[in-house]
Short mmCIF file of C-alpha atoms in Angstrom, two decimals:
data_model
loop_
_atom_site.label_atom_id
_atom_site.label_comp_id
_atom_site.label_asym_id
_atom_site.label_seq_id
_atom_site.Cartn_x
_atom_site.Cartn_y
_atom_site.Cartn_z
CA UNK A 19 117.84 82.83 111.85
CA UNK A 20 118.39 84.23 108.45
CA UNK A 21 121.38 85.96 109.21
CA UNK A 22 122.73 82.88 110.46
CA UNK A 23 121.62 80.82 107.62
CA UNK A 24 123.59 83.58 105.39
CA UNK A 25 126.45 83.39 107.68
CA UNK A 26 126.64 79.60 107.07
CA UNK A 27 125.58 79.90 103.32
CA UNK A 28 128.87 82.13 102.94
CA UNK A 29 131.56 80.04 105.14
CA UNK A 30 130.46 77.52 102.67
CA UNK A 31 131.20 79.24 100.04
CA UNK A 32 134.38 80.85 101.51
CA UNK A 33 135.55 76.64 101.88
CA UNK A 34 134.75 76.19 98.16
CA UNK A 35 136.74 79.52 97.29
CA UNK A 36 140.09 78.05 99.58
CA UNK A 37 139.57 74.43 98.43
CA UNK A 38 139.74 76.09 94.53
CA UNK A 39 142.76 77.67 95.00
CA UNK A 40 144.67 75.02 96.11
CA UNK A 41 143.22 72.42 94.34
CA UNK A 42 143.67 74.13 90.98
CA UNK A 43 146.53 75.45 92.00
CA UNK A 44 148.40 72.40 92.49
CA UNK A 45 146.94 71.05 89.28
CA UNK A 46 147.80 73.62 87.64
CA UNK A 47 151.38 73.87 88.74
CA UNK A 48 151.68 70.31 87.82
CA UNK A 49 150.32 70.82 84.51
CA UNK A 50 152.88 74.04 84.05
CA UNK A 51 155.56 71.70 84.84
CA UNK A 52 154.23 69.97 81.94
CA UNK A 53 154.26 73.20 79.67
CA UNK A 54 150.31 72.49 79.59
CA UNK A 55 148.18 75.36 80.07
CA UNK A 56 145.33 74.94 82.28
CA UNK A 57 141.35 74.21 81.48
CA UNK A 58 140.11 74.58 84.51
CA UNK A 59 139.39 78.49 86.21
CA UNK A 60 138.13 78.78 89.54
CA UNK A 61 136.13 82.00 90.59
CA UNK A 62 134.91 83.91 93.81
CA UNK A 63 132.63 86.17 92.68
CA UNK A 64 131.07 89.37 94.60
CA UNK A 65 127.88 90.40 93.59
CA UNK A 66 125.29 93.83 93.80
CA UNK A 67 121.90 92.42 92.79
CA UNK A 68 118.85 95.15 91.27
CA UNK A 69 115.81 93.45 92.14
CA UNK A 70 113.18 92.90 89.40
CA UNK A 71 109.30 91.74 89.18
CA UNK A 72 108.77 90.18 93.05
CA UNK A 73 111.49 90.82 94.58
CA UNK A 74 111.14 94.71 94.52
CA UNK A 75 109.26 94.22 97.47
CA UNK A 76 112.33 93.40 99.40
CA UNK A 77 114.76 96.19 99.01
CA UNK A 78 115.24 99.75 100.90
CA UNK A 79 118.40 100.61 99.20
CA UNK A 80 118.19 99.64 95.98
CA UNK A 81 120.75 96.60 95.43
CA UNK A 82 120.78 93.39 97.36
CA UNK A 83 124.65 91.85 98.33
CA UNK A 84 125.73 88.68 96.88
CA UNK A 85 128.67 86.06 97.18
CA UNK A 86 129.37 83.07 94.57
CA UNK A 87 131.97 80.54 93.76
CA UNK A 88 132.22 79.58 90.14
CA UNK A 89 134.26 76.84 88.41
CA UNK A 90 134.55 76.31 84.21
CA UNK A 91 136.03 74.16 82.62
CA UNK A 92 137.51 74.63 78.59
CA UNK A 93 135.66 72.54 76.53
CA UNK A 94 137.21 74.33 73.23
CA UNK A 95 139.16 77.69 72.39
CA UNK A 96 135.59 78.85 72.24
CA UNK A 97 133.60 77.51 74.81
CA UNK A 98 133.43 76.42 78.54
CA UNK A 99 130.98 74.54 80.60
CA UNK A 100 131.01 74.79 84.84
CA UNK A 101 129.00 75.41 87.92
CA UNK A 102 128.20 78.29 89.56
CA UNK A 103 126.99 78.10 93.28
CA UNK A 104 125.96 81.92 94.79
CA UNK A 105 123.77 83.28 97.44
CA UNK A 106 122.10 86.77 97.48
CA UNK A 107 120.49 88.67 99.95
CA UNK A 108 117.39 91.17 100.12
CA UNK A 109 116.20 93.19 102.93
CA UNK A 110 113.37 95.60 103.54
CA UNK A 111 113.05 97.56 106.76
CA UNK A 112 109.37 99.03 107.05
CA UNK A 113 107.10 99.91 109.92
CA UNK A 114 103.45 100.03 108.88
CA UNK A 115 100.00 98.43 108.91
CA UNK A 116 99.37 94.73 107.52
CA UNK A 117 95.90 94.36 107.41
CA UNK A 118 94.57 90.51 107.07
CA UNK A 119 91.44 89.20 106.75
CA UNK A 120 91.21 88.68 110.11
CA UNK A 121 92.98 91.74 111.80
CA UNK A 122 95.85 93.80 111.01
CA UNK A 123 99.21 94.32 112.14
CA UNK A 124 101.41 97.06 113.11
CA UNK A 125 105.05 97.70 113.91
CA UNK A 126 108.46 97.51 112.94
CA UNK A 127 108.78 94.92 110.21
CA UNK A 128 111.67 93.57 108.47
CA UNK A 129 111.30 91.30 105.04
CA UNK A 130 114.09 89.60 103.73
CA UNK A 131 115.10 87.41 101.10
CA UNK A 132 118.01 84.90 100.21
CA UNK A 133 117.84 83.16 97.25
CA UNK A 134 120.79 80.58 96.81
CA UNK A 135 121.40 79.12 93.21
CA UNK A 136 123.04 76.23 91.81
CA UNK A 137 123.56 76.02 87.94
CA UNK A 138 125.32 74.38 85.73
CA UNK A 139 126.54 76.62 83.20
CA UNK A 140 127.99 77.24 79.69
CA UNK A 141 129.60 79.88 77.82
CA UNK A 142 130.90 81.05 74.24
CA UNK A 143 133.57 83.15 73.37
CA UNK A 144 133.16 84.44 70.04
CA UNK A 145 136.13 87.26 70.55
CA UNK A 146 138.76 88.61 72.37
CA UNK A 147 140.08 92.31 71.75
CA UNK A 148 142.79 94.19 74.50
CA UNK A 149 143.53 91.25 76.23
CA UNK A 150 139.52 91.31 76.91
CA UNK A 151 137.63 87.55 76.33
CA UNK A 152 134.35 88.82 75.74
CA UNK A 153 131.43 85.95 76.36
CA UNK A 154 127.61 85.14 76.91
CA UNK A 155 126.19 82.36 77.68
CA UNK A 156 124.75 80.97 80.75
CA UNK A 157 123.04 78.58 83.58
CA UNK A 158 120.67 76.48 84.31
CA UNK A 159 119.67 74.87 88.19
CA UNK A 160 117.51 75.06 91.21
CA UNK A 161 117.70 77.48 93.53
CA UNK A 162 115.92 77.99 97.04
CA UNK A 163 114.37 81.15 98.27
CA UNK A 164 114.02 81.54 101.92
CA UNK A 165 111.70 84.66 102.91
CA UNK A 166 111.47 85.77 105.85
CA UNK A 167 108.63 88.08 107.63
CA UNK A 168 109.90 89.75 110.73
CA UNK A 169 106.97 91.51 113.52
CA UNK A 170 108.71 92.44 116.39
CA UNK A 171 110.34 89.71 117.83
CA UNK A 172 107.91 87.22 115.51
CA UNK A 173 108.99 85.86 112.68
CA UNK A 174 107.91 84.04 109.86
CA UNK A 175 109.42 81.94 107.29
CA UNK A 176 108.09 80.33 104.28
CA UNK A 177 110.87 79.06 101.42
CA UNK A 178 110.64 76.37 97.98
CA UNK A 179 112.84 74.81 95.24
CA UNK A 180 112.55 76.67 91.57
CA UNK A 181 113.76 76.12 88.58
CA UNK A 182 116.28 78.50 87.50
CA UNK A 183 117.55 79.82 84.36
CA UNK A 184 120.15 83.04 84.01
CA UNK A 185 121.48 83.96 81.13
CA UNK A 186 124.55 86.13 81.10
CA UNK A 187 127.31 88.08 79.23
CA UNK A 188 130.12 89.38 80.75
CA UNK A 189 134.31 89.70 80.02
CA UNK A 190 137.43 88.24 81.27
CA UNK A 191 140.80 90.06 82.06
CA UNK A 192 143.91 88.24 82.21
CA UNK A 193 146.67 89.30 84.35
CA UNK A 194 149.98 87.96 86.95
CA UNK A 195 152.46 85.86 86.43
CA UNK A 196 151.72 83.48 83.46
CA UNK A 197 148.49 85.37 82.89
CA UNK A 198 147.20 82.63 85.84
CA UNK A 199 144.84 85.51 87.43
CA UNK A 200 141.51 86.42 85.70
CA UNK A 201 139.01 89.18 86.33
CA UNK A 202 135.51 88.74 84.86
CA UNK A 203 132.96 91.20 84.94
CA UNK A 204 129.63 90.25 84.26
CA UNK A 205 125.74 90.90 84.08
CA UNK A 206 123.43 87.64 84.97
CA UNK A 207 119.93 87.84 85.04
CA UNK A 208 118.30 85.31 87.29
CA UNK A 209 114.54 84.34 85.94
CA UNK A 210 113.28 81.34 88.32
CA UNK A 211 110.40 79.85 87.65
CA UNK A 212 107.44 80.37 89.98
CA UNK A 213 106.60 77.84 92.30
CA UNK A 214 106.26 78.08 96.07
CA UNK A 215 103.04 79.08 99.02
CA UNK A 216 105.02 81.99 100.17
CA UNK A 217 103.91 84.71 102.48
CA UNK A 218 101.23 86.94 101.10
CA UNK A 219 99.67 84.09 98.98
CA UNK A 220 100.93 81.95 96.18
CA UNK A 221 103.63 81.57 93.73
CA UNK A 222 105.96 84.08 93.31
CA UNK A 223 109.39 83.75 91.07
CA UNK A 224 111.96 86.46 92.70
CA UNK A 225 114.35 87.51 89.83
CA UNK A 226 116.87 90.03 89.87
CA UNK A 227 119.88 91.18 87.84
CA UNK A 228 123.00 91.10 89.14
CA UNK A 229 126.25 92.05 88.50
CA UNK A 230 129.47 89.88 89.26
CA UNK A 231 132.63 90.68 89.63
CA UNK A 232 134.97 88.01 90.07
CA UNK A 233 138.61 87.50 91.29
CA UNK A 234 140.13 83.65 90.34
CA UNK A 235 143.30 81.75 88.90
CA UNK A 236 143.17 78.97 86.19
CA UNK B 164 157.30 86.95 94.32
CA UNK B 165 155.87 83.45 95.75
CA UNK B 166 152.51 82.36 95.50
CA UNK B 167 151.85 81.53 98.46
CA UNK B 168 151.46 84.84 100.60
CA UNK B 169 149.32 86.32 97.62
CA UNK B 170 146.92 83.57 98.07
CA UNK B 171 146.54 84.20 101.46
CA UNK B 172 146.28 87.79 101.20
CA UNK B 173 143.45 86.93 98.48
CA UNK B 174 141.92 84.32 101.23
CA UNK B 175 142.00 87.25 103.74
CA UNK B 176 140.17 89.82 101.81
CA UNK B 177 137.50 87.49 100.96
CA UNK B 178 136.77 86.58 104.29
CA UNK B 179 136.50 90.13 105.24
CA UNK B 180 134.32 91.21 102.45
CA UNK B 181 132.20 88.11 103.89
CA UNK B 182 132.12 89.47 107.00
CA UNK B 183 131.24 92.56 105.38
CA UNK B 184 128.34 91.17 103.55
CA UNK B 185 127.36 89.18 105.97
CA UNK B 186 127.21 92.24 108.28
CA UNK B 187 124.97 94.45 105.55
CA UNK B 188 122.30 92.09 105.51
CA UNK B 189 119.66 93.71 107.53
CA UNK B 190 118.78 92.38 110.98
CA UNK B 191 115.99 93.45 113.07
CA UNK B 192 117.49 94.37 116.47
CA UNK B 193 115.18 94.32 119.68
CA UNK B 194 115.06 97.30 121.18
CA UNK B 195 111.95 98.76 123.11
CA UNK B 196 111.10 101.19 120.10
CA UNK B 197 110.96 97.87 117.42
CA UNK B 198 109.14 95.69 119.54
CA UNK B 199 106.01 97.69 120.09
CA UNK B 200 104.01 96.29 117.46
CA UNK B 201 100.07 96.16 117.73
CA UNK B 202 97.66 93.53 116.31
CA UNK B 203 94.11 93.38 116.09
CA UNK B 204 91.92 90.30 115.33
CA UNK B 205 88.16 90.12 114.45
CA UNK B 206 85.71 87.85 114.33
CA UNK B 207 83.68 89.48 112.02
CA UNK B 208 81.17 86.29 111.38
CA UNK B 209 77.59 88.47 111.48
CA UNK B 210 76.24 90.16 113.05
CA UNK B 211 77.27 89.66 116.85
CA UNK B 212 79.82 92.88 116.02
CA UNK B 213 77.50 94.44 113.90
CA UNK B 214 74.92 94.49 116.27
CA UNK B 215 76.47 95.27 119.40
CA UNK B 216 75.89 98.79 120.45
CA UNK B 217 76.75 98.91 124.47
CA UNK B 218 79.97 98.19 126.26
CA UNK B 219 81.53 98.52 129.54
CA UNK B 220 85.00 98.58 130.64
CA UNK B 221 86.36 97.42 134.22
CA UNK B 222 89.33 99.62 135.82
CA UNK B 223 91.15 97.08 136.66
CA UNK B 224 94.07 95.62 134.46
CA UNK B 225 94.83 91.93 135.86
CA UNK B 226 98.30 90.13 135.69
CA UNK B 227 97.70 87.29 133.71
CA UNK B 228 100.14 84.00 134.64
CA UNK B 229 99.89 84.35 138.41
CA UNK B 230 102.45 87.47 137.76
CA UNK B 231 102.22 91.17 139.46
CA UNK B 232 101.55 94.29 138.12
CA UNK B 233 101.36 98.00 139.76
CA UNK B 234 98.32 99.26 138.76
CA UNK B 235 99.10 102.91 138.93
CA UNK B 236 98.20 103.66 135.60
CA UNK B 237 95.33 100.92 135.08
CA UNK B 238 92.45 103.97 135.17
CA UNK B 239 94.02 106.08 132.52
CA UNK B 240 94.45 103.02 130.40
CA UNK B 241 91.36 102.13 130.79
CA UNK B 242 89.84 105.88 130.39
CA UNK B 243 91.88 105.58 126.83
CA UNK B 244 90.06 102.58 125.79
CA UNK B 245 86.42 103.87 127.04
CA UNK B 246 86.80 107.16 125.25
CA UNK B 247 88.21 105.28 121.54
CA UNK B 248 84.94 103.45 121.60
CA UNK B 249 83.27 106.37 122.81
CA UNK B 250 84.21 108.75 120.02
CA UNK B 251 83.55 105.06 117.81
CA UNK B 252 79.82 105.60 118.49
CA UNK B 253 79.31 103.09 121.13
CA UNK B 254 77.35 103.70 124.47
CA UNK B 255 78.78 102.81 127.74
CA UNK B 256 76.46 100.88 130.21
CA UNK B 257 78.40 100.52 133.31
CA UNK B 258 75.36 99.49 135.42
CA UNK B 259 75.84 95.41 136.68
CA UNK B 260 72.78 94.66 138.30
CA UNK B 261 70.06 96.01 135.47
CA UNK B 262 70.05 95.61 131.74
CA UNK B 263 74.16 94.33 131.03
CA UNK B 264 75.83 96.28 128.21
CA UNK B 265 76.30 94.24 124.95
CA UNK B 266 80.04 93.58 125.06
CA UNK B 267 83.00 93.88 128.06
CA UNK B 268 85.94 94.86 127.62
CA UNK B 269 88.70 92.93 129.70
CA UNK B 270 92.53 93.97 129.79
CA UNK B 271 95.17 91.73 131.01
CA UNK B 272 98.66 91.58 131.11
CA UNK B 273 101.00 88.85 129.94
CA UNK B 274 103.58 88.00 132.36
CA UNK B 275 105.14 85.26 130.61
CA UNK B 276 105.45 84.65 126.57
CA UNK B 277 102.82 82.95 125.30
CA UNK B 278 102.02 82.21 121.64
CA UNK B 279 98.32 81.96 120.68
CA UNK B 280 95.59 83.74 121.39
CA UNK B 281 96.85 85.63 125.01
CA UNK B 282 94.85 84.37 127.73
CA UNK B 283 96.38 81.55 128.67
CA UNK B 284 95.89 80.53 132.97
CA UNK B 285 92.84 83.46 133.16
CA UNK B 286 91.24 82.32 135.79
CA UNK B 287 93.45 82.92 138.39
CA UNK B 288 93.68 86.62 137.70
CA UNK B 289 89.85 86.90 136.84
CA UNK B 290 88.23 84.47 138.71
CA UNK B 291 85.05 85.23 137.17
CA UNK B 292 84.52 87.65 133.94
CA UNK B 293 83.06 90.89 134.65
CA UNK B 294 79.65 91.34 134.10
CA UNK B 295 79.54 87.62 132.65
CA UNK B 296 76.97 86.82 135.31
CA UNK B 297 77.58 83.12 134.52
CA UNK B 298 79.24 81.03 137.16
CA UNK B 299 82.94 79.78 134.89
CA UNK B 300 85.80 77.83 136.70
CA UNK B 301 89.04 77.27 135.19
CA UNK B 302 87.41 74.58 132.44
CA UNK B 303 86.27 77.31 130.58
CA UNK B 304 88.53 78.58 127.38
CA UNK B 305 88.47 82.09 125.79
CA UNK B 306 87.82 81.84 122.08
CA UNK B 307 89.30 83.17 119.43
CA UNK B 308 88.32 85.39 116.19
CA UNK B 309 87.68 83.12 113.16
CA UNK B 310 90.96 82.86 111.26
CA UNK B 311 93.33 84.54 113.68
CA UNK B 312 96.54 84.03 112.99
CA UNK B 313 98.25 82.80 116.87
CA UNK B 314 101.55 85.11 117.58
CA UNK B 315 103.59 85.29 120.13
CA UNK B 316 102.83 87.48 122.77
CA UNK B 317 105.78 88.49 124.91
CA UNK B 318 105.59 89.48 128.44
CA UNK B 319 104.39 93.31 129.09
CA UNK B 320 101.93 92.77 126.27
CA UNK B 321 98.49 94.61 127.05
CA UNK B 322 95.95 91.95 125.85
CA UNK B 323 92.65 94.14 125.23
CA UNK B 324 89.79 91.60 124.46
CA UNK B 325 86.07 92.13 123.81
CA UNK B 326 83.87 89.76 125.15
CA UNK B 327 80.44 89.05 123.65
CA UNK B 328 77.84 89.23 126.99
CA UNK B 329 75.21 88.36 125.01
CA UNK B 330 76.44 84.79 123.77
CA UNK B 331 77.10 83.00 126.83
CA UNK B 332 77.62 79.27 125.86
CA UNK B 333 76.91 76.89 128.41
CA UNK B 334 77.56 73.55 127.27
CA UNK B 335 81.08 74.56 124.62
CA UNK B 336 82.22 77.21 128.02
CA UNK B 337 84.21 79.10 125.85
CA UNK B 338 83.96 82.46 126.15
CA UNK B 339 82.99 84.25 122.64
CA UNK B 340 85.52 86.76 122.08
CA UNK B 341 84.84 89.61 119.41
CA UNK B 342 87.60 91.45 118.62
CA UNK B 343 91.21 91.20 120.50
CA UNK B 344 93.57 93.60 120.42
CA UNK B 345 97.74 93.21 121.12
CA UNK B 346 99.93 96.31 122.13
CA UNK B 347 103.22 94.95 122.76
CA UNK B 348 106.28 96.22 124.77
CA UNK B 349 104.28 98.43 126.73
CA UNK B 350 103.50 97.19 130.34
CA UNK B 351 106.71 96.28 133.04
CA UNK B 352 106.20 96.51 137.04
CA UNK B 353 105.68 100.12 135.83
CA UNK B 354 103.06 100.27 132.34
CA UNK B 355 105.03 102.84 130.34
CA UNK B 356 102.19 105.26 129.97
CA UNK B 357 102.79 107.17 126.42
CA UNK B 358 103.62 104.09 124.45
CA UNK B 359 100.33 102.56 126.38
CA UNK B 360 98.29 105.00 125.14
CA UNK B 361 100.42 105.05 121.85
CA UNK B 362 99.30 101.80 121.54
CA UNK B 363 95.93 101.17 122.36
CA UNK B 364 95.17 104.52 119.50
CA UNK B 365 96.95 102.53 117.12
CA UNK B 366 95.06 100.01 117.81
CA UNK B 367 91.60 101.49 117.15
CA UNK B 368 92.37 103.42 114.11
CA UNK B 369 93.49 99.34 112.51
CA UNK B 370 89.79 98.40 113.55
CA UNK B 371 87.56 100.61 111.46
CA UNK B 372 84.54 98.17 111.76
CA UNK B 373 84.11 98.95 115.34
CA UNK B 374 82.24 102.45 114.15
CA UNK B 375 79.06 102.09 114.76
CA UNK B 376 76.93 103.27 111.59
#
């Protein structure tokens, strides 16, 4: 079920990255016609997530995957304001005891983790050096964790809504024809808020760090 | 250079680094060596399992769900299980007619997938409990330990359950089970002997409170 839940998660995401370069595109064409440059910048971004606090739980090989579509908007020369829709995915293949207070469990089990996040977000430029547009800023949103607890051929899932704020800093790199491409590189560290009854007891809040690197036209 | 083929070479590579990521995430495939998990459940309420000292265990491994089983290996499974509570400290009382031992020890055999506590359309296969003494019909339901969690037992799990002889009840016929242990992907028309016995160790060494003091 997860992995089809991911596989869904990132067709969507996929649509929203073909839908924003045609969309765009054609605006964006119009607007060259007009010898206006663009304010909008649509992103796919690919992500490698380091798990943090909880969610170190869930991780044999160190980083967790990721996939996101991101769209901003120029408010100013030195600022932009968007939305930023990504899922990420954590995984932990063990084979040990569980003891409850009621038994215990043994076998191969498999833990996994897929928080998806939607913020809106803002950023400031205060420079640009190379051809480089160095920024930091942010988002702020809800996200959904689904865990998952895998015995065998059992499996149990537990998931909730959390608040979500990342801040992040990162760079964009121009390039193409009419400097319409843009690269951005960019470190965003997701702190949720803990809410949820998941598996093992309680609230939990599953950050990570991730880095994004991002492929887009404006 | 137009546009157009760029973007769908960009639209391409996406969708295979999706397929890519989508591939990475881990998945838990089913293969005989993954699915032989073991669980244990106790009811630990005192002191019926603190106090029980004698047990017995019946030779016979039934096929639970009106289903078949070849019982060529049904003794050495069931030798496993007497010496683990053996070596545990407990004293076997195999004798039916005179003083009855303190707990039995049944072993069935799922046959179909069953979620719960796996004992689901006993009577059949038992007919009566060993040692139980009690005249039961197919009314009666098998308890579980307080708290246990219900999972899903899949056919060719070995259901080992401990039955309390000294609590019959009567008037609730339910039959007061102790301690239940789960070895899955282990039994077919032919019980696959070393994971068996695999198993039903792994088993005992996840239920330290069967030692006897």
């Amino acid at each position: 079920m997860t992995n089809r839940r991911w596989f869904l998660l990132t067709q969507l995401l996929v649509a929203l990255f073909v839908a924003s370069l045609t969309a765009p595109r054609a605006q964006a064409q119009t607007q060259a016609a007009l010898s206006e440059p663009s304010n909008f910048m649509s992103l796919t971004t690919f992500e490698l997530s380091l798990p943090l606090g909880d969610t170190k739980k869930y991780v044999t090989g160190g980083l967790g995957p990721g996939l996101g579509w991101e769209g901003r908007w120029t408010v100013n020369a030195h600022s932009s304001a968007g939305v930023s829709l990504t899922v990420a995915g954590f995984s932990r293949h063990t084979d040990a005891t569980i003891d409850f207070p009621s038994g215990a469990a043994t076998g191969d089990q498999l833990r996994q983790l897929m928080p998806a996040q939607l913020l809106a977000t803002g950023y400031v430029y205060p420079f640009q050096k190379n051809g480089v547009r160095w920024y930091a800023g942010g988002g702020v949103g809800g996200g959904h964790v689904d865990q998952d607890f895998t015995l065998g051929t059992q499996q149990l899932s537990r998931g909730a809504w959390h608040l979500v704020v990342a801040p992040e800093i990162g760079a964009e790199v121009r390039g193409g024809p009419d400097r319409l491409f843009v690269g951005v590189f960019s470190l965003r560290y997701n702190a949720p808020i803990a809410s949820g009854d998941y598996l093992g007891g309680g609230s939990r809040k599953f950050q990570y760090l991730t880095l994004r690197i991002g492929i887009g036209e404006e | 250079m137009s546009l157009v083929p760029r973007r769908a070479h960009v639209v391409a590579t996406a969708l295979l680094v999706v397929s890519g990521l989508a591939g990475a995430c881990d998945a838990a495939p089913i293969n005989p060596d993954n699915i032989g998990w073991v669980t244990t459940l106790v009811d630990s309420t005192p002191p019926a399992l603190q106090e029980a000292r004698t047990f017995a265990v019946p030779d016979t491994i039934v096929a639970l769900n009106g289903g078949t089983l070849n019982h060529a290996q049904d003794k050495a499974i069931a030798a496993e299980v007497r010496a683990q509570f053996l070596a545990l400290g407990w004293i076997e009382k195999k004798d039916t007619t005179g003083v009855k031992p303190d707990v039995v020890i049944v072993m069935g055999t799922n046959t179909r997938t069953e979620v719960g506590i796996s004992y689901a359309d006993w009577f059949p296969a038992y007919g009566w409990i060993p040692y139980w003494g009690t005249p039961a019909d197919p009314s009666w339901v098998w308890g579980a330990p307080a708290g246990a969690i219900a999972y899903v037992y899949e056919v060719g799990t070995l259901v080992i359950t401990m039955v309390d002889l000294r609590a019959p009840r009567q008037t609730t016929k339910r039959v007061p089970v102790l301690w239940v242990a789960a070895v899955n992907g282990v039994l077919t028309d032919n019980p696959i002997l070393p994971r068996v016995i695999t198993g039903i160790d792994q088993a005992f060494a996840q239920s330290p409170y069967l030692r006897i003091p």
